[in-house]
Short mmCIF file of C-alpha atoms and ligand atoms in Angstrom, two decimals:
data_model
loop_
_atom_site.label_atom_id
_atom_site.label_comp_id
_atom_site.label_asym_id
_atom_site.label_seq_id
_atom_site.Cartn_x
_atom_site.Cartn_y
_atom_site.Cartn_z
CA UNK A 1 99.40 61.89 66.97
CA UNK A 2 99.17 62.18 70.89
CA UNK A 3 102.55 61.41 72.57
CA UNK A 4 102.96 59.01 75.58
CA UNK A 5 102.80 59.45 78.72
CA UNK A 6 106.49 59.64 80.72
CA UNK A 7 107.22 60.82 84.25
CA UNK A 8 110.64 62.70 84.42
CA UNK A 9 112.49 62.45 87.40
CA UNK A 10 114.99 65.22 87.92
CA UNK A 11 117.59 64.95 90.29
CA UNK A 12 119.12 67.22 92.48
CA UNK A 13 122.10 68.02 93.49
CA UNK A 14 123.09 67.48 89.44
CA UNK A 15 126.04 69.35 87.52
CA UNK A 16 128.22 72.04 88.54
CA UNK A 17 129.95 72.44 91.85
CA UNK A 18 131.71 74.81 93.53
CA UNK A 19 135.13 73.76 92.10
CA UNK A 20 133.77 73.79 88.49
CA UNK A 21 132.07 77.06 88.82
CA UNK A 22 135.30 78.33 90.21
CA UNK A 23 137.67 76.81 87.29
CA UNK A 24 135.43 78.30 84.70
CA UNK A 25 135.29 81.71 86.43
CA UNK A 26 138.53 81.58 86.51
CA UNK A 27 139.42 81.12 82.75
CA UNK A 28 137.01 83.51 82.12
CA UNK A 29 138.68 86.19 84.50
CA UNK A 30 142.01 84.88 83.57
CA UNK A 31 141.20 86.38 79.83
CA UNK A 32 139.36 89.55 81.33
CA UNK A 33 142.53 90.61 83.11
CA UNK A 34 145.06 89.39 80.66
CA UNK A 35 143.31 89.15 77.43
CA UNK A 36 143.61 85.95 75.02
CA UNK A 37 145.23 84.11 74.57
CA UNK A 38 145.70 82.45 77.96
CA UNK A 39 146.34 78.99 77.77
CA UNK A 40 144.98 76.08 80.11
CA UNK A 41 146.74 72.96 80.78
CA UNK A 42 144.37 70.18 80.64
CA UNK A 43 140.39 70.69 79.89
CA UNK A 44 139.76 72.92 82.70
CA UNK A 45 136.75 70.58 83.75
CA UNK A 46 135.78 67.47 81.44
CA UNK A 47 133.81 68.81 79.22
CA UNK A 48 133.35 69.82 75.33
CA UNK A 49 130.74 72.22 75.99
CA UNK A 50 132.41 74.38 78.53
CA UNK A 51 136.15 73.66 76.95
CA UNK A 52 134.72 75.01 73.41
CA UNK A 53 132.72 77.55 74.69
CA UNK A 54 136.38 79.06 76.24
CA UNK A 55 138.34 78.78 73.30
CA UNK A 56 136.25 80.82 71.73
CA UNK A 57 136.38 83.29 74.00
CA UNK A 58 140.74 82.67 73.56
CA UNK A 59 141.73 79.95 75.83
CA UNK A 60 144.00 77.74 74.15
CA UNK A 61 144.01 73.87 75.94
CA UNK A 62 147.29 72.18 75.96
CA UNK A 63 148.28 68.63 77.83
CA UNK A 64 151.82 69.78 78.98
CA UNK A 65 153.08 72.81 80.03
CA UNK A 66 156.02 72.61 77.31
CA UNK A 67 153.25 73.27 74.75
CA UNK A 68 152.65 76.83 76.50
CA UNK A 69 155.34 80.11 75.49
CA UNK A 70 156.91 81.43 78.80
CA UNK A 71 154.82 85.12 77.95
CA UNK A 72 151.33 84.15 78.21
CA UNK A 73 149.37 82.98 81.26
CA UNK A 74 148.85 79.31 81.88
CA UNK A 75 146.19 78.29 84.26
CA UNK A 76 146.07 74.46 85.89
CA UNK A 77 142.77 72.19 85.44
CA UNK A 78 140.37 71.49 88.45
CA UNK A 79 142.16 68.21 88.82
CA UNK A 80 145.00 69.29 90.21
CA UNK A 81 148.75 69.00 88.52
CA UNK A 82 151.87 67.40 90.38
CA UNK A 83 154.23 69.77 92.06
CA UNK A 84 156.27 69.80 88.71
CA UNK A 85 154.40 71.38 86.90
CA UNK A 86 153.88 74.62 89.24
CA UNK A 87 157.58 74.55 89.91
CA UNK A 88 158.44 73.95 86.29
CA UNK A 89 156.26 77.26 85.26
CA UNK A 90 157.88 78.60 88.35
CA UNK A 91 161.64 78.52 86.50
CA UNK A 92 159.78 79.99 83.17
CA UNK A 93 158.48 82.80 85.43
CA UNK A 94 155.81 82.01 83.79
CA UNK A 95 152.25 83.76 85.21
CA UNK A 96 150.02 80.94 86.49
CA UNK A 97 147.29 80.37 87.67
CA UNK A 98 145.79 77.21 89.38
CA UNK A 99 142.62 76.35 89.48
CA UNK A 100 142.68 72.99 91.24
CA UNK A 101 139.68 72.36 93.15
CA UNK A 102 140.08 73.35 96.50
CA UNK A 103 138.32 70.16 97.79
CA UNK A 104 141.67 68.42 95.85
CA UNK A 105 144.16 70.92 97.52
CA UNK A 106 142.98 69.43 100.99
CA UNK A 107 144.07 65.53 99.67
CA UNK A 108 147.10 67.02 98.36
CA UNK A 109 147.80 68.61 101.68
CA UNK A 110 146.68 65.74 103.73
CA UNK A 111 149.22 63.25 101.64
CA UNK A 112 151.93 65.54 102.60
CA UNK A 113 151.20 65.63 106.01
CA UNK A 114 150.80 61.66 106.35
CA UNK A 115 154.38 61.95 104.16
CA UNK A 116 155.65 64.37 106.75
CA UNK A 117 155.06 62.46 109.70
CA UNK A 118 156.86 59.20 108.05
CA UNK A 119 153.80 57.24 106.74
CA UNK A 120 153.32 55.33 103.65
CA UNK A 121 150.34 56.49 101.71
CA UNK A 122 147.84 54.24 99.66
CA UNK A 123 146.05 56.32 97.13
CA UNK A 124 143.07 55.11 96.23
CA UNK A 125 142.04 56.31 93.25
CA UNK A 126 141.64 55.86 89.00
CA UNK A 127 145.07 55.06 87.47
CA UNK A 128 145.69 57.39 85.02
CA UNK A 129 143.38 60.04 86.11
CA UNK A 130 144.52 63.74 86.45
CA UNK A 131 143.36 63.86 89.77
CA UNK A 132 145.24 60.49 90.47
CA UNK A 133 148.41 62.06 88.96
CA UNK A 134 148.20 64.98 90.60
CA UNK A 135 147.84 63.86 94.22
CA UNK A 136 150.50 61.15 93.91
CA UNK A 137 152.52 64.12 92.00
CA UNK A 138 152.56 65.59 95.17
CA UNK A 139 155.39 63.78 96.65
CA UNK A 140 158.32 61.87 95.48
CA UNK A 141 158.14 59.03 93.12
CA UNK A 142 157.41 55.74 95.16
CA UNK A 143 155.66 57.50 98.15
CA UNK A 144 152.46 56.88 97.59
CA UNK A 145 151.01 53.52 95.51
CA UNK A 146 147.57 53.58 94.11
CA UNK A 147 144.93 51.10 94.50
CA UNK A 148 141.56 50.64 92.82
CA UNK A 149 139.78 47.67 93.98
CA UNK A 150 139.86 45.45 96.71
CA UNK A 151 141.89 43.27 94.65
CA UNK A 152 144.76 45.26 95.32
CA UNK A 153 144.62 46.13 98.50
CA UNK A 154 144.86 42.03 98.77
CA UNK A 155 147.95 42.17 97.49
CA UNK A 156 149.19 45.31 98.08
CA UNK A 157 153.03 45.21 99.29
CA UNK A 158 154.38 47.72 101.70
CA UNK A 159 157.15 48.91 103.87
CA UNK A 160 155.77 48.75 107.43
CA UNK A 161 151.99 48.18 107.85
CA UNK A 162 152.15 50.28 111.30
CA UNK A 163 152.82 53.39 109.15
CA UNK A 164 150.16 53.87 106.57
CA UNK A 165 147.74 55.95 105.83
CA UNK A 166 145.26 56.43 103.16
CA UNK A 167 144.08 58.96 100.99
CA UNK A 168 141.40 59.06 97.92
CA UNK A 169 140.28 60.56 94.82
CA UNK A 170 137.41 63.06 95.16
CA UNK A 171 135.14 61.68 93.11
CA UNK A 172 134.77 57.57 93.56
CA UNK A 173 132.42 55.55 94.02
CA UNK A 174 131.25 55.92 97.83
CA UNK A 175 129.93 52.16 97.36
CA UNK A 176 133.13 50.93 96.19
CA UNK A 177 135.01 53.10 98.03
CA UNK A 178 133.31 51.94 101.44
CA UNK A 179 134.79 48.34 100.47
CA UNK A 180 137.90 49.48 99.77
CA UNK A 181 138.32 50.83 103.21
CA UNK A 182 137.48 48.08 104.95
CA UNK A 183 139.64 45.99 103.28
CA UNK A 184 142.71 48.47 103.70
CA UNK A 185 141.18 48.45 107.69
CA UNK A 186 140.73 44.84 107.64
CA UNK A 187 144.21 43.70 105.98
CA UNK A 188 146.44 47.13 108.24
CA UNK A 189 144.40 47.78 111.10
CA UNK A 190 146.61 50.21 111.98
CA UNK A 191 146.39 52.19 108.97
CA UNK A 192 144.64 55.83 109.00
CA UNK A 193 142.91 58.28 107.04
CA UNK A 194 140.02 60.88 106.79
CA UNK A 195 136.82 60.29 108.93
CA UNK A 196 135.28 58.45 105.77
CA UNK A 197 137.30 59.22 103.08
CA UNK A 198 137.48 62.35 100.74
CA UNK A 199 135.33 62.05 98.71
CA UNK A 200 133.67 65.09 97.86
CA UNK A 201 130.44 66.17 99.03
CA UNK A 202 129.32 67.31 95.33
CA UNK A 203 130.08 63.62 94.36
CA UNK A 204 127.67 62.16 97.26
CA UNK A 205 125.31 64.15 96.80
CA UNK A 206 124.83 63.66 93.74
CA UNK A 207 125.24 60.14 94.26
CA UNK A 208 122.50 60.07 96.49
CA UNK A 209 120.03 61.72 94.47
CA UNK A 210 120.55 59.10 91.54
CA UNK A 211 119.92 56.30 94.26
CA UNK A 212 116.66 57.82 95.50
CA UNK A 213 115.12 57.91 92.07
CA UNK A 214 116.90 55.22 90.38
CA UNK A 215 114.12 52.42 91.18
CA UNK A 216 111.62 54.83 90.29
CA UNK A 217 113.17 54.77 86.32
CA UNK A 218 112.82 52.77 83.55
CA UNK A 219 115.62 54.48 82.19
CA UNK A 220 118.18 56.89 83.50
CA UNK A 221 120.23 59.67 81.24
CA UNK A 222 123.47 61.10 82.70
CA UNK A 223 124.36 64.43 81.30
CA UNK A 224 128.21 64.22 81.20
CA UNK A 225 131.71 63.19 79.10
CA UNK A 226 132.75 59.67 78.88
CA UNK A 227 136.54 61.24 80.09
CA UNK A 228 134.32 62.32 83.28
CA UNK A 229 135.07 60.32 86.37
CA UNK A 230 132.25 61.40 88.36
CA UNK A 231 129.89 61.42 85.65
CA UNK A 232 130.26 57.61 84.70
CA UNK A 233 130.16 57.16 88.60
CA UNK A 234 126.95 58.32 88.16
CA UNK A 235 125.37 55.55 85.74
CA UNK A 236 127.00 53.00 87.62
CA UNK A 237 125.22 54.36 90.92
CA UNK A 238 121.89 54.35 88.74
CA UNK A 239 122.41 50.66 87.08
CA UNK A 240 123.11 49.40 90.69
CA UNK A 241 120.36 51.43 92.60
CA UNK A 242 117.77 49.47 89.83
CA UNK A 243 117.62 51.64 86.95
CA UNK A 244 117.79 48.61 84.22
CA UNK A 245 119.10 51.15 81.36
CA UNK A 246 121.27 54.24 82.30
CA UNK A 247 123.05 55.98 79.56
CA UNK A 248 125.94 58.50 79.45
CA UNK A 249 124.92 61.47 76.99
CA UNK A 250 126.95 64.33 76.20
CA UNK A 251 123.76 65.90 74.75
CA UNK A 252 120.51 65.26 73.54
CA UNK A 253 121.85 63.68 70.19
CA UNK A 254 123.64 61.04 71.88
CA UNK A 255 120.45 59.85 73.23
CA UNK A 256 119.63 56.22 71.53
CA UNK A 257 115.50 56.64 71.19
CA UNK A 258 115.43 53.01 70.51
CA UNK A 259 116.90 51.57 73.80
CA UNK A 260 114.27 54.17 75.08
CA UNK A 261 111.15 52.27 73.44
CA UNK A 262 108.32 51.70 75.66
CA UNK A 263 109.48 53.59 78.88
CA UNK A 264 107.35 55.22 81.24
CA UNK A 265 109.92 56.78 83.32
CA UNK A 266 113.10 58.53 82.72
CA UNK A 267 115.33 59.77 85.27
CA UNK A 268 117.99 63.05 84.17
CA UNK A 269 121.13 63.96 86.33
CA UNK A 270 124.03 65.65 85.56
CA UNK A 271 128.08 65.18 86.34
CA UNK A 272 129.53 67.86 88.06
CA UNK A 273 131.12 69.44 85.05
CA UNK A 274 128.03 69.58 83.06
CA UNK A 275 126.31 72.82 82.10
CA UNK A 276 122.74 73.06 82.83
CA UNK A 277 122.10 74.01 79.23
CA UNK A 278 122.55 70.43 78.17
CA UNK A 279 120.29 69.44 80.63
CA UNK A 280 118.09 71.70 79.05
CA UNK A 281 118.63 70.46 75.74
CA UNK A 282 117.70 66.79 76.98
CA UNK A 283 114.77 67.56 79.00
CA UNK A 284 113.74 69.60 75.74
CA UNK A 285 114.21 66.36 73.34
CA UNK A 286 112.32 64.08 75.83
CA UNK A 287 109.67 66.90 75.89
CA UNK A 288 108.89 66.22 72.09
CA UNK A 289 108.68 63.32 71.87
CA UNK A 290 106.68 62.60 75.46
CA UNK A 291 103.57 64.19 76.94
CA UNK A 292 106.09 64.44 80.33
CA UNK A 293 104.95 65.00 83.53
CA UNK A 294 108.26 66.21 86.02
CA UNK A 295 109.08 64.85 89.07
CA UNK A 296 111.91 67.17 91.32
CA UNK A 297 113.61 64.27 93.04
CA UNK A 298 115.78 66.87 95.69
CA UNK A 299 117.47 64.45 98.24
CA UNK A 300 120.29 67.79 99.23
CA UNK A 301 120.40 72.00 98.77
CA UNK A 302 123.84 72.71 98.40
CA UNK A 303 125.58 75.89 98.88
CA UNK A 304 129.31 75.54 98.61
CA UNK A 305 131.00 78.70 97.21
CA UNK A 306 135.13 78.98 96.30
CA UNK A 307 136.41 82.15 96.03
CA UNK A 308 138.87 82.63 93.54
CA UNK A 309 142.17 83.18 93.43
CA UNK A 310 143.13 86.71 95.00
CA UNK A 311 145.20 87.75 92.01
CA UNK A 312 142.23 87.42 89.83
CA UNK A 313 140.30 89.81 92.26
CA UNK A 314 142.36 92.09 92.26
CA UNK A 315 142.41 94.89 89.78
CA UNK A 316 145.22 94.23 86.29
C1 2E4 B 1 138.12 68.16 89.67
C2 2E4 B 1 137.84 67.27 90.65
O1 2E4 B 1 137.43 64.05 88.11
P1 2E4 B 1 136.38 64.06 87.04
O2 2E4 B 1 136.85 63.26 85.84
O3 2E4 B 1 135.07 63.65 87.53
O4 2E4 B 1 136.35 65.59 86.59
P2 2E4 B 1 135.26 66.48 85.84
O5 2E4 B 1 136.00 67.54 85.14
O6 2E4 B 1 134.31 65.66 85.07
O7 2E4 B 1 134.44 67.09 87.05
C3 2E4 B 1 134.91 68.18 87.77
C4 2E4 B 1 135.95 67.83 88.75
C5 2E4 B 1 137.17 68.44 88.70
C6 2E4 B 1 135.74 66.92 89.72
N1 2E4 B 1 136.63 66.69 90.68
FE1 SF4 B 2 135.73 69.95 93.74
FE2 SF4 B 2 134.07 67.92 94.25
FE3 SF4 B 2 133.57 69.56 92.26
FE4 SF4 B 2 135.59 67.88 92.12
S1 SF4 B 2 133.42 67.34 92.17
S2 SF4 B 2 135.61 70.03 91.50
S3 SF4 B 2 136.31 67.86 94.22
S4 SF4 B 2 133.61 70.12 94.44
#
């Protein structure tokens, strides 16, 4: 039987950044130089894929830091950790390593700064998040409140609305986010904060790319972990750019064939902390089942490199 027709529409930018790349490299060093185990405090990026692919190779993943021995290395997620956590592995003497994005490292610093010089901060950001936890973890309890819609920055409460500034989470909505500001603008017009916001450019770009082909698609796949904040940014984008059905898949078995009946047009992306090789895998399982034409939809080339931490360079 002849398959249908289907148009594919890749996007690009799609999954790894520089900060993932540079979390993964380095577990993988972090075992190279010390040997396994070496254990990691958080999934290093939010994925199954990449964390089970470095447990076999002898990470162990832990939530808290009290789960790790004092004699083995620890290394912290791409999310970032509060200052407690460094300090805490600090009075183990623990060896650690942190991995934090370095793209999260610049919020962290900024909050201090805005701390520093007196001001209030408003995070806004996912509550609950890592990332979340780990910029407000920066400072002292109380310093900073969160926010996540416009509906509370309408009734946020704060000490003195001529000292505020703002800070974000690296990978929000830039949509949402755009409102957010406003209303934080609108409601403390004194308040400040980055030139946009800090969001990260992986995150727009990628954003971008799903809302140039999204009205092209019948139906939109995003390669990614439903623990993945910029991921399921990424099929909201697509549902609001006028993509009528966009799914999260962690790989090509979570794809539901039946929602898929009758497209012409699917459109692929990938989060930021998704391998290529699932990408792969998808494209593959639309591939037999569709006679599929590909479309590169390429709205940015990026090329953002982190180096890794110098103790990892040098030699053990
Ligand atoms: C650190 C910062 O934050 P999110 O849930 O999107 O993390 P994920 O691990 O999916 O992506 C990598 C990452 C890590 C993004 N920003
Ligand atoms: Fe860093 Fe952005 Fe990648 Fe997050 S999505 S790890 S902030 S480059």
């Amino acid at each position: 039987m002849s398959k249908p027709p289907l148009t594919l529409h890749l996007a690009a930018p799609r999954g790894f950044c520089a900060g993932v790349d540079r979390a993964i490299k380095i577990v993988e060093m972090a075992l190279t130089k010390w040997g396994a185990p070496v254990y990691v405090r958080h999934e290093i990026v939010h994925n199954k894929y990449v964390v089970d692919d470095l447990r076999t190779k002898g990470a162990i993943f832990v939530e808290e830091l009290d789960e790790c021995p004092d004699d083995r290395p620890v290394i912290f997620s791409a999310h970032g950790v509060p200052k407690s956590v460094p300090a805490e592995a600090t009075a183990r003497e623990m060896i650690y390593v942190d991995a934090t994005c370095p793209l999260v490292s610049k919020v962290h610093i900024e909050a201090e700064r805005h701390h520093e010089a007196g001001l209030q901060i408003v995070m806004i950001g996912h509550d609950g998040h890592p990332e979340t936890i780990g910029t407000m973890g920066q400072l002292p309890p109380g310093a900073v409140i969160l926010v996540e819609t416009e509906d509370d920055v309408a009734r946020l409460e704060v000490r003195d609305a001529s000292a505020l500034a703002y800070v974000t989470q690296t990978t929000l909505s830039v949509d949402d986010t755009i409102g957010i500001v406003a209303a934080l603008k609108a409601r403390f017009p004194a308040i400040i904060g980055p030139h946009k916001e800090d969001i990260c450019y992986a995150t727009t770009n990628r954003q971008a790319a799903v809302k140039a082909m999204a009205p092209d698609c019948d139906a939109m796949l995003v390669v990614g972990a439903p623990n993945s904040s910029n991921s399921r940014r990424l099929v909201e984008v697509g549902a609001r750019a006028g993509c009528e059905y966009a799914q999260l898949v962690q790989r090509a078995d979570d794809i539901d064939w039946r929602s898929l009946t009758g497209v012409r047009s699917i459109g692929v992306t990938a989060g930021a902390s998704a391998p290529e090789v699932l990408v792969n895998e998808v494209i593959a399982a639309i591939q037999d089942r569709y006679d599929v034409t590909i479309n590169h939809v390429e709205t940015a080339v990026e090329n953002v490199e982190f180096k890794v931490p110098r103790v990892l360079r040098a030699p053990a």
